[in-house]
Amino acid sequence: MIKTKLSFLFVLLIYVHCAFGDISFISKGQRAELFEIMDNEVPTFRISLPDNEFTKLKRASNNISLKYINYKIKEIIDSLNQQNFNDFKK
């Protein structure tokens, strides 16, 4: 009985130590200055692109989604073509 209580207390102390322990992956001073500046605020990044590059970027992103949609439609049609619907009538 005492042995189980001691082992429970030991496990409990380990959990408390892990919960309140200082876990720092990057020590103070080792982080990039940019990240230390942004610690207490939400950063705003502004990116400037020429109009023609922005248009190319929008077209490329739309093409990817259209290609994906077309692929999925073809996949569904192929799946339907492989089904034997006569089995469902029985």
PDB file of C-alpha atoms in Angstrom:
ATOM      1  CA  MET A   1       0.000   0.000   0.000  1.00  0.00           C
ATOM      2  CA  ILE A   2       2.762   2.434   0.937  1.00  0.00           C
ATOM      3  CA  LYS A   3       4.776   1.396  -2.110  1.00  0.00           C
ATOM      4  CA  THR A   4       1.901   2.259  -4.472  1.00  0.00           C
ATOM      5  CA  LYS A   5       1.374   5.613  -2.749  1.00  0.00           C
ATOM      6  CA  LEU A   6       5.060   6.445  -3.096  1.00  0.00           C
ATOM      7  CA  SER A   7       5.123   5.462  -6.744  1.00  0.00           C
ATOM      8  CA  PHE A   8       1.971   7.531  -7.354  1.00  0.00           C
ATOM      9  CA  LEU A   9       3.564  10.518  -5.597  1.00  0.00           C
ATOM     10  CA  PHE A  10       6.736  10.080  -7.650  1.00  0.00           C
ATOM     11  CA  VAL A  11       4.802   9.999 -10.927  1.00  0.00           C
ATOM     12  CA  LEU A  12       2.749  13.001  -9.821  1.00  0.00           C
ATOM     13  CA  LEU A  13       5.897  14.994  -9.052  1.00  0.00           C
ATOM     14  CA  ILE A  14       7.331  14.140 -12.470  1.00  0.00           C
ATOM     15  CA  TYR A  15       4.151  15.384 -14.154  1.00  0.00           C
ATOM     16  CA  VAL A  16       4.192  18.599 -12.111  1.00  0.00           C
ATOM     17  CA  HIS A  17       7.843  19.158 -12.983  1.00  0.00           C
ATOM     18  CA  CYS A  18       7.127  18.668 -16.687  1.00  0.00           C
ATOM     19  CA  ALA A  19       4.117  20.971 -16.581  1.00  0.00           C
ATOM     20  CA  PHE A  20       5.885  23.837 -14.840  1.00  0.00           C
ATOM     21  CA  GLY A  21       9.366  23.307 -16.237  1.00  0.00           C
ATOM     22  CA  ASP A  22      10.919  25.924 -18.506  1.00  0.00           C
ATOM     23  CA  ILE A  23      10.922  24.409 -21.955  1.00  0.00           C
ATOM     24  CA  SER A  24      12.706  26.710 -24.348  1.00  0.00           C
ATOM     25  CA  PHE A  25      13.712  25.432 -27.750  1.00  0.00           C
ATOM     26  CA  ILE A  26      15.693  28.550 -28.573  1.00  0.00           C
ATOM     27  CA  SER A  27      17.474  30.338 -25.765  1.00  0.00           C
ATOM     28  CA  LYS A  28      17.224  34.108 -25.322  1.00  0.00           C
ATOM     29  CA  GLY A  29      19.571  35.956 -27.648  1.00  0.00           C
ATOM     30  CA  GLN A  30      19.791  33.099 -30.145  1.00  0.00           C
ATOM     31  CA  ARG A  31      16.630  34.044 -32.008  1.00  0.00           C
ATOM     32  CA  ALA A  32      16.590  36.296 -35.016  1.00  0.00           C
ATOM     33  CA  GLU A  33      16.129  39.969 -34.156  1.00  0.00           C
ATOM     34  CA  LEU A  34      13.032  40.147 -36.356  1.00  0.00           C
ATOM     35  CA  PHE A  35      11.259  37.502 -34.263  1.00  0.00           C
ATOM     36  CA  GLU A  36      12.242  39.189 -30.994  1.00  0.00           C
ATOM     37  CA  ILE A  37      10.776  42.482 -32.244  1.00  0.00           C
ATOM     38  CA  MET A  38       7.491  40.765 -33.182  1.00  0.00           C
ATOM     39  CA  ASP A  39       7.033  38.910 -29.868  1.00  0.00           C
ATOM     40  CA  ASN A  40       4.123  40.986 -28.546  1.00  0.00           C
ATOM     41  CA  GLU A  41       2.433  42.140 -31.731  1.00  0.00           C
ATOM     42  CA  VAL A  42       0.958  40.749 -34.905  1.00  0.00           C
ATOM     43  CA  PRO A  43       3.256  41.561 -37.833  1.00  0.00           C
ATOM     44  CA  THR A  44       2.081  42.985 -41.136  1.00  0.00           C
ATOM     45  CA  PHE A  45       4.091  42.121 -44.215  1.00  0.00           C
ATOM     46  CA  ARG A  46       3.475  44.138 -47.347  1.00  0.00           C
ATOM     47  CA  ILE A  47       4.505  42.706 -50.689  1.00  0.00           C
ATOM     48  CA  SER A  48       4.551  44.802 -53.844  1.00  0.00           C
ATOM     49  CA  LEU A  49       4.187  43.143 -57.237  1.00  0.00           C
ATOM     50  CA  PRO A  50       3.952  44.718 -60.657  1.00  0.00           C
ATOM     51  CA  ASP A  51       0.489  44.405 -62.208  1.00  0.00           C
ATOM     52  CA  ASN A  52       1.580  41.930 -64.881  1.00  0.00           C
ATOM     53  CA  GLU A  53       3.190  39.580 -62.331  1.00  0.00           C
ATOM     54  CA  PHE A  54       0.115  39.793 -60.093  1.00  0.00           C
ATOM     55  CA  THR A  55      -2.083  38.843 -63.060  1.00  0.00           C
ATOM     56  CA  LYS A  56       0.207  35.880 -63.843  1.00  0.00           C
ATOM     57  CA  LEU A  57       0.037  34.781 -60.216  1.00  0.00           C
ATOM     58  CA  LYS A  58      -3.772  34.875 -60.202  1.00  0.00           C
ATOM     59  CA  ARG A  59      -3.962  32.922 -63.469  1.00  0.00           C
ATOM     60  CA  ALA A  60      -1.544  30.293 -62.193  1.00  0.00           C
ATOM     61  CA  SER A  61      -3.525  29.813 -58.988  1.00  0.00           C
ATOM     62  CA  ASN A  62      -6.796  29.503 -60.912  1.00  0.00           C
ATOM     63  CA  ASN A  63      -5.282  27.003 -63.353  1.00  0.00           C
ATOM     64  CA  ILE A  64      -4.147  24.762 -60.535  1.00  0.00           C
ATOM     65  CA  SER A  65      -7.606  24.626 -59.037  1.00  0.00           C
ATOM     66  CA  LEU A  66      -9.266  24.106 -62.437  1.00  0.00           C
ATOM     67  CA  LYS A  67      -6.872  21.271 -63.238  1.00  0.00           C
ATOM     68  CA  TYR A  68      -7.638  19.687 -59.879  1.00  0.00           C
ATOM     69  CA  ILE A  69     -11.387  20.022 -60.411  1.00  0.00           C
ATOM     70  CA  ASN A  70     -11.149  18.509 -63.901  1.00  0.00           C
ATOM     71  CA  TYR A  71      -9.071  15.641 -62.515  1.00  0.00           C
ATOM     72  CA  LYS A  72     -11.647  14.946 -59.813  1.00  0.00           C
ATOM     73  CA  ILE A  73     -14.523  15.039 -62.334  1.00  0.00           C
ATOM     74  CA  LYS A  74     -12.720  12.546 -64.582  1.00  0.00           C
ATOM     75  CA  GLU A  75     -11.993  10.355 -61.565  1.00  0.00           C
ATOM     76  CA  ILE A  76     -15.684  10.288 -60.598  1.00  0.00           C
ATOM     77  CA  ILE A  77     -16.778   9.544 -64.172  1.00  0.00           C
ATOM     78  CA  ASP A  78     -14.260   6.696 -64.427  1.00  0.00           C
ATOM     79  CA  SER A  79     -15.475   5.315 -61.123  1.00  0.00           C
ATOM     80  CA  LEU A  80     -19.086   5.434 -62.304  1.00  0.00           C
ATOM     81  CA  ASN A  81     -18.173   3.757 -65.593  1.00  0.00           C
ATOM     82  CA  GLN A  82     -16.561   0.864 -63.714  1.00  0.00           C
ATOM     83  CA  GLN A  83     -19.677   0.218 -61.626  1.00  0.00           C
ATOM     84  CA  ASN A  84     -21.994  -2.592 -62.623  1.00  0.00           C
ATOM     85  CA  PHE A  85     -25.411  -1.117 -61.950  1.00  0.00           C
ATOM     86  CA  ASN A  86     -27.165  -4.357 -62.887  1.00  0.00           C
ATOM     87  CA  ASP A  87     -26.071  -5.795 -59.524  1.00  0.00           C
ATOM     88  CA  PHE A  88     -28.121  -3.161 -57.724  1.00  0.00           C
ATOM     89  CA  LYS A  89     -31.348  -4.099 -59.517  1.00  0.00           C
ATOM     90  CA  LYS A  90     -31.447  -7.604 -58.033  1.00  0.00           C
TER      91      LYS A  90
END
